[in-house]
PDB file of C-alpha atoms in Angstrom:
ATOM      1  CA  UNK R1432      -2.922 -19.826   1.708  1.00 63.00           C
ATOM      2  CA  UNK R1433      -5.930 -17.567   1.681  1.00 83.00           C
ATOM      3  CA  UNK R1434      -4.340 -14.435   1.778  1.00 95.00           C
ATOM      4  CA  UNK R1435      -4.862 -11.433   3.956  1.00 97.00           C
ATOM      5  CA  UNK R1436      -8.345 -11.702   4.642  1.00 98.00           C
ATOM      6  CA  UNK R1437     -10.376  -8.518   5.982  1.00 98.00           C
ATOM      7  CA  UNK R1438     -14.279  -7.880   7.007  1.00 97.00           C
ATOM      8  CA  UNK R1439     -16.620  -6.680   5.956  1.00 98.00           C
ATOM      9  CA  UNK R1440     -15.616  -5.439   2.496  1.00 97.00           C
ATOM     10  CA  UNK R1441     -18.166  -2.439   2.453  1.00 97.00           C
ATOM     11  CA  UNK R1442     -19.285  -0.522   5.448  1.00 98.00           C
ATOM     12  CA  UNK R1443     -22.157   2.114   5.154  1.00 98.00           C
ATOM     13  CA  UNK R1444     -22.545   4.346   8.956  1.00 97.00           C
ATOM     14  CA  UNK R1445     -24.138   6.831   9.949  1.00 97.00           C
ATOM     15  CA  UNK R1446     -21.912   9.711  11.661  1.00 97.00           C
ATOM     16  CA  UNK R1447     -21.545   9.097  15.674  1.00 97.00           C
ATOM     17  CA  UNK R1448     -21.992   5.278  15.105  1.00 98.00           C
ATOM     18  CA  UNK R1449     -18.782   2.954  15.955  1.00 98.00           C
ATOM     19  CA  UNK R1450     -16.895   0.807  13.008  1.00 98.00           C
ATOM     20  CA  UNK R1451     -14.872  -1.877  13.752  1.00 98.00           C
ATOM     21  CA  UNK R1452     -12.644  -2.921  10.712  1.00 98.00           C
ATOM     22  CA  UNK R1453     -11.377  -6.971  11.166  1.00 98.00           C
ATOM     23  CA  UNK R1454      -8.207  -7.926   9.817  1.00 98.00           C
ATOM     24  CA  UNK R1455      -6.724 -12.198   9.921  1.00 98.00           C
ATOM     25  CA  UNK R1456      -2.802 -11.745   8.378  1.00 98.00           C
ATOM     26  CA  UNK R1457      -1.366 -14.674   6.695  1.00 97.00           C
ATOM     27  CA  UNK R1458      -0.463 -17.249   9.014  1.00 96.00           C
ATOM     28  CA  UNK R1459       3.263 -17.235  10.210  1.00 95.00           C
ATOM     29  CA  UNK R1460       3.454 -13.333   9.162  1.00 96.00           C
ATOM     30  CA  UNK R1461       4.846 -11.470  12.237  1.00 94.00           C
ATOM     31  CA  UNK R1462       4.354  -8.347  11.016  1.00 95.00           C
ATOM     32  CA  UNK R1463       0.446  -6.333  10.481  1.00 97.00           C
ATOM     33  CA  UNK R1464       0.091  -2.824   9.037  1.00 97.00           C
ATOM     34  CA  UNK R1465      -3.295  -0.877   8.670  1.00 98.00           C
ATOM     35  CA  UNK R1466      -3.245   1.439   5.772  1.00 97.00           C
ATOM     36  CA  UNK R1467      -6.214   4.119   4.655  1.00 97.00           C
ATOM     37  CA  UNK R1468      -6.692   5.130   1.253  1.00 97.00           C
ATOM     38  CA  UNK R1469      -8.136   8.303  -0.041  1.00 95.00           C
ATOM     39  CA  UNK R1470      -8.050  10.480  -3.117  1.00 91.00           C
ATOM     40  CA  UNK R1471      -6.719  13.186  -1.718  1.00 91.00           C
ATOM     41  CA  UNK R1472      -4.449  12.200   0.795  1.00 91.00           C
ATOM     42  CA  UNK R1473      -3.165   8.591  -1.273  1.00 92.00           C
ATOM     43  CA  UNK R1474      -1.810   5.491   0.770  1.00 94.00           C
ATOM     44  CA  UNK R1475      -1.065   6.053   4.508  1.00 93.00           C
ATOM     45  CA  UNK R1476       0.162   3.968   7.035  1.00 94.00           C
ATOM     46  CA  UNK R1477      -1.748   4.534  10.382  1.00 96.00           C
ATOM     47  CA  UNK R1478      -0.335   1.939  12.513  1.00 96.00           C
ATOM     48  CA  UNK R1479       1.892  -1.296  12.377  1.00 95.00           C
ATOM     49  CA  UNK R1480       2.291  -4.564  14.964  1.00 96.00           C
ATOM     50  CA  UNK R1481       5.034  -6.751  15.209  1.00 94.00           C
ATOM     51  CA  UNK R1482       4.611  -9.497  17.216  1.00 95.00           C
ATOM     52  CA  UNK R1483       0.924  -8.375  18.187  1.00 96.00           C
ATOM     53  CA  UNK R1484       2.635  -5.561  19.691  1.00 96.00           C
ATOM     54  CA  UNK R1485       1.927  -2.120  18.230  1.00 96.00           C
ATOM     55  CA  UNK R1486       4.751  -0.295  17.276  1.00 93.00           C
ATOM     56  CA  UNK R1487       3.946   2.915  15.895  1.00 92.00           C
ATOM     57  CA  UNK R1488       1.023   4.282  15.749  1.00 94.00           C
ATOM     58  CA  UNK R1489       1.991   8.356  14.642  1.00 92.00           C
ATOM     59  CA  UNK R1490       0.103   7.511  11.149  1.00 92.00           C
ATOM     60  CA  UNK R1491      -3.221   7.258  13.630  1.00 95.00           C
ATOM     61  CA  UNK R1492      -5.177  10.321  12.839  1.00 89.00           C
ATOM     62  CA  UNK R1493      -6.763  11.150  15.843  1.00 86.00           C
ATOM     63  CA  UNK R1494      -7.739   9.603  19.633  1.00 91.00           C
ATOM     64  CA  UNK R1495     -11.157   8.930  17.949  1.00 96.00           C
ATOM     65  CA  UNK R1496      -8.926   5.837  15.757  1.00 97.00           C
ATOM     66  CA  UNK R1497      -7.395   3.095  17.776  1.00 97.00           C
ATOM     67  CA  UNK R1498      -6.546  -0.756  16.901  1.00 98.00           C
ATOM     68  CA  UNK R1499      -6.204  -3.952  18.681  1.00 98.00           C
ATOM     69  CA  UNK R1500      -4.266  -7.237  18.086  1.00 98.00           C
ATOM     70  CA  UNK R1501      -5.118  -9.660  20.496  1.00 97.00           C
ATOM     71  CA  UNK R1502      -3.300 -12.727  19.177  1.00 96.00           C
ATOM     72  CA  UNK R1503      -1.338 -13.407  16.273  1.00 96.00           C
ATOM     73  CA  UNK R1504      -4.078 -14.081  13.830  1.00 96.00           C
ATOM     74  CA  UNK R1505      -6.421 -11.134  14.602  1.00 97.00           C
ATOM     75  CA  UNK R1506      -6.264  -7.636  14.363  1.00 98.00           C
ATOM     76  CA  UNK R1507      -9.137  -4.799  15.172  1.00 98.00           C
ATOM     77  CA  UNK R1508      -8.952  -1.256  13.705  1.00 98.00           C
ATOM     78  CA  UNK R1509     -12.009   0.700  15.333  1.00 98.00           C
ATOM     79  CA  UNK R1510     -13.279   4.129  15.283  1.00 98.00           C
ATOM     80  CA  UNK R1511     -15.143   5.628  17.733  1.00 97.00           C
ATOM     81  CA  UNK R1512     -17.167   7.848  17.161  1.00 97.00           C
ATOM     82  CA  UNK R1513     -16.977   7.839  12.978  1.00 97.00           C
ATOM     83  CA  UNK R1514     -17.169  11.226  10.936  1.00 97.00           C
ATOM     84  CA  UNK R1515     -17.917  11.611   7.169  1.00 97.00           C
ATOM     85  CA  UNK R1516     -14.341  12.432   6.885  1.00 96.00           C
ATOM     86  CA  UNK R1517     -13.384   8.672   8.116  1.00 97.00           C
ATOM     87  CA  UNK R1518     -14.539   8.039   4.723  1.00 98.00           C
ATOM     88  CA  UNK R1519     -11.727   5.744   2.807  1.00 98.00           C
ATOM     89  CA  UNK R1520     -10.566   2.803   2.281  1.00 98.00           C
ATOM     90  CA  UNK R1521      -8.805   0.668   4.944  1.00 98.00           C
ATOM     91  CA  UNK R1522      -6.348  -1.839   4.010  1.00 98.00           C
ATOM     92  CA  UNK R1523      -4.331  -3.813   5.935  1.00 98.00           C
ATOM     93  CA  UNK R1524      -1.124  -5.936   5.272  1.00 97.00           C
ATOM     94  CA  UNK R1525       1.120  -8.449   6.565  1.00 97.00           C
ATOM     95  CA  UNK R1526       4.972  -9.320   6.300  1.00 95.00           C
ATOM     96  CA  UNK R1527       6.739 -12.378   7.104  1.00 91.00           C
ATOM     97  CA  UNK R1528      10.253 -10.470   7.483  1.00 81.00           C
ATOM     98  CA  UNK R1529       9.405  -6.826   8.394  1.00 82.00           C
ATOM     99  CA  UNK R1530       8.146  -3.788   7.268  1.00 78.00           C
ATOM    100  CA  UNK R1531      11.011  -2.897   5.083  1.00 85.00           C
ATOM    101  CA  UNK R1532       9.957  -6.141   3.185  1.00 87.00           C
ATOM    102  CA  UNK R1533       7.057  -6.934   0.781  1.00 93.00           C
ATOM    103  CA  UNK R1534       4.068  -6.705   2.296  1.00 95.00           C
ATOM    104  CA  UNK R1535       0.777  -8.889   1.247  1.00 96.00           C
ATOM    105  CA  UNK R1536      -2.603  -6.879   1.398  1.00 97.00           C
ATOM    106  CA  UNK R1537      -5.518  -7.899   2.063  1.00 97.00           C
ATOM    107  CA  UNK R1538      -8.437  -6.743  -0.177  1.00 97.00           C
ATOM    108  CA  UNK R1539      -9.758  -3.768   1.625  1.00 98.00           C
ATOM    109  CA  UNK R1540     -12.570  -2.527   3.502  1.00 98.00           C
ATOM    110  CA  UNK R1541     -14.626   0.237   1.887  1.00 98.00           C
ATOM    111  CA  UNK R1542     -15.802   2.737   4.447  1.00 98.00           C
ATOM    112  CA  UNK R1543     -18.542   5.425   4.129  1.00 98.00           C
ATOM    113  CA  UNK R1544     -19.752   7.501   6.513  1.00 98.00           C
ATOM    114  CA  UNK R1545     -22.580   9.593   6.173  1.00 97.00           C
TER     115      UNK R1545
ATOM    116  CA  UNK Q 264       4.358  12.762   4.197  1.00 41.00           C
ATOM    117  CA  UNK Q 265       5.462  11.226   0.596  1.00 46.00           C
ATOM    118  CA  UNK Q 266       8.688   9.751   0.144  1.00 60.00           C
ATOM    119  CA  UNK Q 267       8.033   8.132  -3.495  1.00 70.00           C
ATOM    120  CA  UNK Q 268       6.631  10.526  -5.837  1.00 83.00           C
ATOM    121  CA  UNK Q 269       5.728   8.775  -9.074  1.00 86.00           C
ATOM    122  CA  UNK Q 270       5.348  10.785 -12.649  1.00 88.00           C
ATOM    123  CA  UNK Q 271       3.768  10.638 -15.286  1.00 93.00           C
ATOM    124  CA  UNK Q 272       0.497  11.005 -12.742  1.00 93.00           C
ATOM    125  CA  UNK Q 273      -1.403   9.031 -15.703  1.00 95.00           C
ATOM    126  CA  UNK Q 274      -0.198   7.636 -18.772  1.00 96.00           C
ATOM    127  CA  UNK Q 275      -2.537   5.732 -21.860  1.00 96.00           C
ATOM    128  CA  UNK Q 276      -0.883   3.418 -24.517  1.00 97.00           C
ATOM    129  CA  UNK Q 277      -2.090   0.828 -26.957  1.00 97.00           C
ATOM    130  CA  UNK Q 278      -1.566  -2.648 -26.205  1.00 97.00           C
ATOM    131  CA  UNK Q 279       1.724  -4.114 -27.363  1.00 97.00           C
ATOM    132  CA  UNK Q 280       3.902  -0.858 -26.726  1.00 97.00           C
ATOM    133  CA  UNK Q 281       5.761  -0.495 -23.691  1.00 98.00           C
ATOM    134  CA  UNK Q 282       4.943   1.824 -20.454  1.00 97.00           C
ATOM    135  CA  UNK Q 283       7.579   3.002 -18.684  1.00 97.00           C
ATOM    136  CA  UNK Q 284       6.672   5.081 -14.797  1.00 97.00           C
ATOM    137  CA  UNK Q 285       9.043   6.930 -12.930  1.00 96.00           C
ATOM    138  CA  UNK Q 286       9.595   7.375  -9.072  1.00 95.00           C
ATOM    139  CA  UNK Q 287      11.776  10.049  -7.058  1.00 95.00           C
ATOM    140  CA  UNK Q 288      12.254  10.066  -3.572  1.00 93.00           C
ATOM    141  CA  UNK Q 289      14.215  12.115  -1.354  1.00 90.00           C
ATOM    142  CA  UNK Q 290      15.937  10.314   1.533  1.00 88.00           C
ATOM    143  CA  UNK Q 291      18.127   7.278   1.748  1.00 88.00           C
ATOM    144  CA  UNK Q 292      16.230   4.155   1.245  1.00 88.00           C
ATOM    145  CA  UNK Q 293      17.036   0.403   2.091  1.00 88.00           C
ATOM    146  CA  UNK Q 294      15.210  -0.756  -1.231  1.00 92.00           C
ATOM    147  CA  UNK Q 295      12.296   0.288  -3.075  1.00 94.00           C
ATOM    148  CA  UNK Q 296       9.374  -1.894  -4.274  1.00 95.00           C
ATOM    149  CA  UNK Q 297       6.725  -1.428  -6.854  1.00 97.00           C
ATOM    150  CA  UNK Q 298       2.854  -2.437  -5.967  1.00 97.00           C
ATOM    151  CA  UNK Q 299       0.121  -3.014  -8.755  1.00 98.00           C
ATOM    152  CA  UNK Q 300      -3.557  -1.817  -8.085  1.00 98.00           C
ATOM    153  CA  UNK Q 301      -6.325  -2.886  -9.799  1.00 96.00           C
ATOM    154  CA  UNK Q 302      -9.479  -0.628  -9.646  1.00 93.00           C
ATOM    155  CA  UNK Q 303     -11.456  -1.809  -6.391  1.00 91.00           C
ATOM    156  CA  UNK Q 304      -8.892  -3.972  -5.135  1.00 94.00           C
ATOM    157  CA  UNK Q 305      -5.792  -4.411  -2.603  1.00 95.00           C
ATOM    158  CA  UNK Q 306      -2.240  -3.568  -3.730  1.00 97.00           C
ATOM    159  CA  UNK Q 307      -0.239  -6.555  -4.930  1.00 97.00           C
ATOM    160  CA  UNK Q 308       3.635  -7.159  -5.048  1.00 97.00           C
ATOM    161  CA  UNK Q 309       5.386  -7.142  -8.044  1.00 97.00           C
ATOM    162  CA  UNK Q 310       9.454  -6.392  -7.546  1.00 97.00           C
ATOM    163  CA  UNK Q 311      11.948  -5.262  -4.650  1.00 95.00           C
ATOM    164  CA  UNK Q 312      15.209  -3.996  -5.370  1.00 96.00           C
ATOM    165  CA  UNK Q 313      17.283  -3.266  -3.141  1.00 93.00           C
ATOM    166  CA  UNK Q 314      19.809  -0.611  -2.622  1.00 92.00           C
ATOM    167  CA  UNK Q 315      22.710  -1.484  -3.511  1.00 95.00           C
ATOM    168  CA  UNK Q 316      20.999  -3.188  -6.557  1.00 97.00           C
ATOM    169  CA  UNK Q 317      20.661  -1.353 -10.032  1.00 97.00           C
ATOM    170  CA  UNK Q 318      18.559  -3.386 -12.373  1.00 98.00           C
ATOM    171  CA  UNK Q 319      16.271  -5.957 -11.534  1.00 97.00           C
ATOM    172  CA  UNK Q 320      13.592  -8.408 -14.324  1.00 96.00           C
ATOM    173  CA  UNK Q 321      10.992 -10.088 -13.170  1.00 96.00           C
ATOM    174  CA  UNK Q 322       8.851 -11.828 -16.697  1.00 97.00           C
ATOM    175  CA  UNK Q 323       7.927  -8.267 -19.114  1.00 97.00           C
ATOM    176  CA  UNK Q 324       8.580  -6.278 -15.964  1.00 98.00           C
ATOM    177  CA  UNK Q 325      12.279  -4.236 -15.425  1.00 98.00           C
ATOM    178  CA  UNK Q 326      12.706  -2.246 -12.410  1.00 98.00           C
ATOM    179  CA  UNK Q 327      16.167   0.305 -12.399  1.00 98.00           C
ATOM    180  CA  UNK Q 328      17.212   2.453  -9.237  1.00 97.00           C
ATOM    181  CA  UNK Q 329      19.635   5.076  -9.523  1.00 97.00           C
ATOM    182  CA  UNK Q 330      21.141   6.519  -5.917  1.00 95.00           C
ATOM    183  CA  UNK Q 331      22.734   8.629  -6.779  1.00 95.00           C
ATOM    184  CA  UNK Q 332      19.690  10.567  -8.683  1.00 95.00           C
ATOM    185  CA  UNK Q 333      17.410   9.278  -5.916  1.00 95.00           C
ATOM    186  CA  UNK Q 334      15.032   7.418  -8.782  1.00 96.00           C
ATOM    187  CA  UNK Q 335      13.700   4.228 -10.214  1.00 97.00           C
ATOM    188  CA  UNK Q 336      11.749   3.199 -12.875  1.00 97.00           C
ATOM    189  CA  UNK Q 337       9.479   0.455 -14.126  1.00 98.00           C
ATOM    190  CA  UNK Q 338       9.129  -0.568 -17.553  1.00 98.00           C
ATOM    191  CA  UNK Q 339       6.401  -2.848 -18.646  1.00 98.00           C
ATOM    192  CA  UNK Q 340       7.282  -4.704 -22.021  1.00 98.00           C
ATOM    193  CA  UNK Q 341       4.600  -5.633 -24.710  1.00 97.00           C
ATOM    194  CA  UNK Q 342       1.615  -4.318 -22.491  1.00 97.00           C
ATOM    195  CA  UNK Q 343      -1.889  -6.331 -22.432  1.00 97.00           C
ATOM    196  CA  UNK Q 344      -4.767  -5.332 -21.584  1.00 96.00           C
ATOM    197  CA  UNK Q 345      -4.946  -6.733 -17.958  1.00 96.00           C
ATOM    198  CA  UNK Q 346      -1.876  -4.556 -17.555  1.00 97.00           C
ATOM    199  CA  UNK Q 347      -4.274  -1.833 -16.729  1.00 98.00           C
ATOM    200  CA  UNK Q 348      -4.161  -0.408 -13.199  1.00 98.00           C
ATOM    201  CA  UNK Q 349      -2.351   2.208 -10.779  1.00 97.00           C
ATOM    202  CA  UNK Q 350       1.164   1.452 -10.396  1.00 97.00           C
ATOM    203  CA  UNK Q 351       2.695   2.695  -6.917  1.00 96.00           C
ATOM    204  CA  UNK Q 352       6.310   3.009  -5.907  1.00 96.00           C
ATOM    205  CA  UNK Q 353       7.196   2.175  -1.786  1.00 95.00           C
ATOM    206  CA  UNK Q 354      10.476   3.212  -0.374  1.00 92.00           C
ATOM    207  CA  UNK Q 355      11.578   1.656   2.620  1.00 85.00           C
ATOM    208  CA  UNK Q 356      13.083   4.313   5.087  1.00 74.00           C
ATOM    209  CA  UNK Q 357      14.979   3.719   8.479  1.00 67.00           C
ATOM    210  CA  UNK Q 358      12.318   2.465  10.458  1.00 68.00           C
ATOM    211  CA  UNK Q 359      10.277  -0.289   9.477  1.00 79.00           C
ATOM    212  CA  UNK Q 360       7.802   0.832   6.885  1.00 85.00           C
ATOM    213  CA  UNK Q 361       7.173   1.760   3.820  1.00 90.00           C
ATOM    214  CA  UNK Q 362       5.490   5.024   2.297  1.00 89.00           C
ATOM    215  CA  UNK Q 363       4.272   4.647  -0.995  1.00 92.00           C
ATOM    216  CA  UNK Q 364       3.750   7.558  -4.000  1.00 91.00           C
ATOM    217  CA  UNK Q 365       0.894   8.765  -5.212  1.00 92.00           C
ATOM    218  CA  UNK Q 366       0.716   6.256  -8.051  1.00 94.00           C
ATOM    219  CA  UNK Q 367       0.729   6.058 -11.561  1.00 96.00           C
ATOM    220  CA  UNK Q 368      -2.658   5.061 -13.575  1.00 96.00           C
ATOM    221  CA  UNK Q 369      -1.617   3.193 -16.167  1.00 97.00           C
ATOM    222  CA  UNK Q 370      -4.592   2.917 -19.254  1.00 97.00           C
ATOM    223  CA  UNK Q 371      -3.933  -0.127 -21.656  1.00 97.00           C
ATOM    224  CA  UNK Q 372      -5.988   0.313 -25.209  1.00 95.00           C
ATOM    225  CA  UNK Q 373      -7.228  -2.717 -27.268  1.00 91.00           C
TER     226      UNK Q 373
END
């Protein structure tokens, strides 16, 4: 299996521009998580689908952040409009059994936005 | 907020000795897993125990959890070089997620 496999790896934006963050889980994984990473603030979950259906979504910073999972081997994490502060970087993860479960990440998109 | 908090917050040994990171967390937990991070890269698996579990081995890797002190700790046998990245505790709370520590950079001399 190919893993968790996420695009692109580095993203470079200008502030007011929109970034959409793509995420494919491993197949037969019913569960998707999108995590940020920053120095300051560590690992956080944002949001988390089971069954393509978002579950919770309190981790989501603001109404500028939202995400998308259309089908079961597709997920969109997209923010609208960025700010330098989006600045991290975004992982996302699957789980065959649950969130409670180990998760598989992907390798991470690196986000900067000037 | 952080459930896991790991300590030391860094930690440098030659190769061959072991490393040994710590993790407290303050609420009832289901299990607790350690992840591995290598610089630039995602987090990768390495052990789950669960909670009614109190040692666990997996190859040079031992994981304990005590309850009743609300901690765990990982102990990496005869370290190597590759050993060398963050190590992060997750706990696994009521609902389904985790919430991971601040990790542990673990520095591997030749």
């Amino acid at each position: 299996d190919a893993g968790v496999i996420q695009s692109p790896r580095h993203e470079v934006t200008e502030m007011g521009q929109e970034v959409t963050l793509r995420c494919k889980p491993i197949s037969g994984h019913d569960y998707l998580f999108w995590y940020r990473q920053t120095m300051m603030r560590g690992l956080e979950l944002l949001i988390y689908f089971n069954n393509n259906v978002p579950i919770d979504d309190s981790g989501m910073p603001e109404d500028r952040f939202s995400a998308k999972m259309p089908n079961a081997s597709f997920s969109t994490l997209k923010i609208q409009p960025s700010e330098p502060r989006d600045s991290a970087v975004y992982f996302c993860a699957s789980s065959i059994a649950g969130g409670h479960e180990t998760q598989y990440f992907g390798p991470g998109t690196r986000l900067l936005v000037l | 907020s952080q459930q896991g908090e790991e300590d030391p917050q860094a930690l440098s040994i030659q190769e061959g000795e072991n490393a040994t990171m710590n993790c407290s967390y303050k609420t009832s937990i289901n299990n607790l897993q350690w992840y591995r991070q290598n610089s630039g890269r995602g987090l990768v698996h390495l052990i789950l125990i669960r909670s009614n579990e109190r040692e666990k081995h997996s190859g040079r890797l031992r994981v304990t959890l005590d309850t009743s002190k609300k901690s765990s700790s990982l102990l990496i046998t005869a370290s190597r070089a590759a050993d060398t990245a963050s190590y992060f505790c997750a706990t696994a709370q009521g609902a389904q997620k985790l919430v991971f520590g601040q990790g542990t950079r673990l520095t591997i001399n030749p």
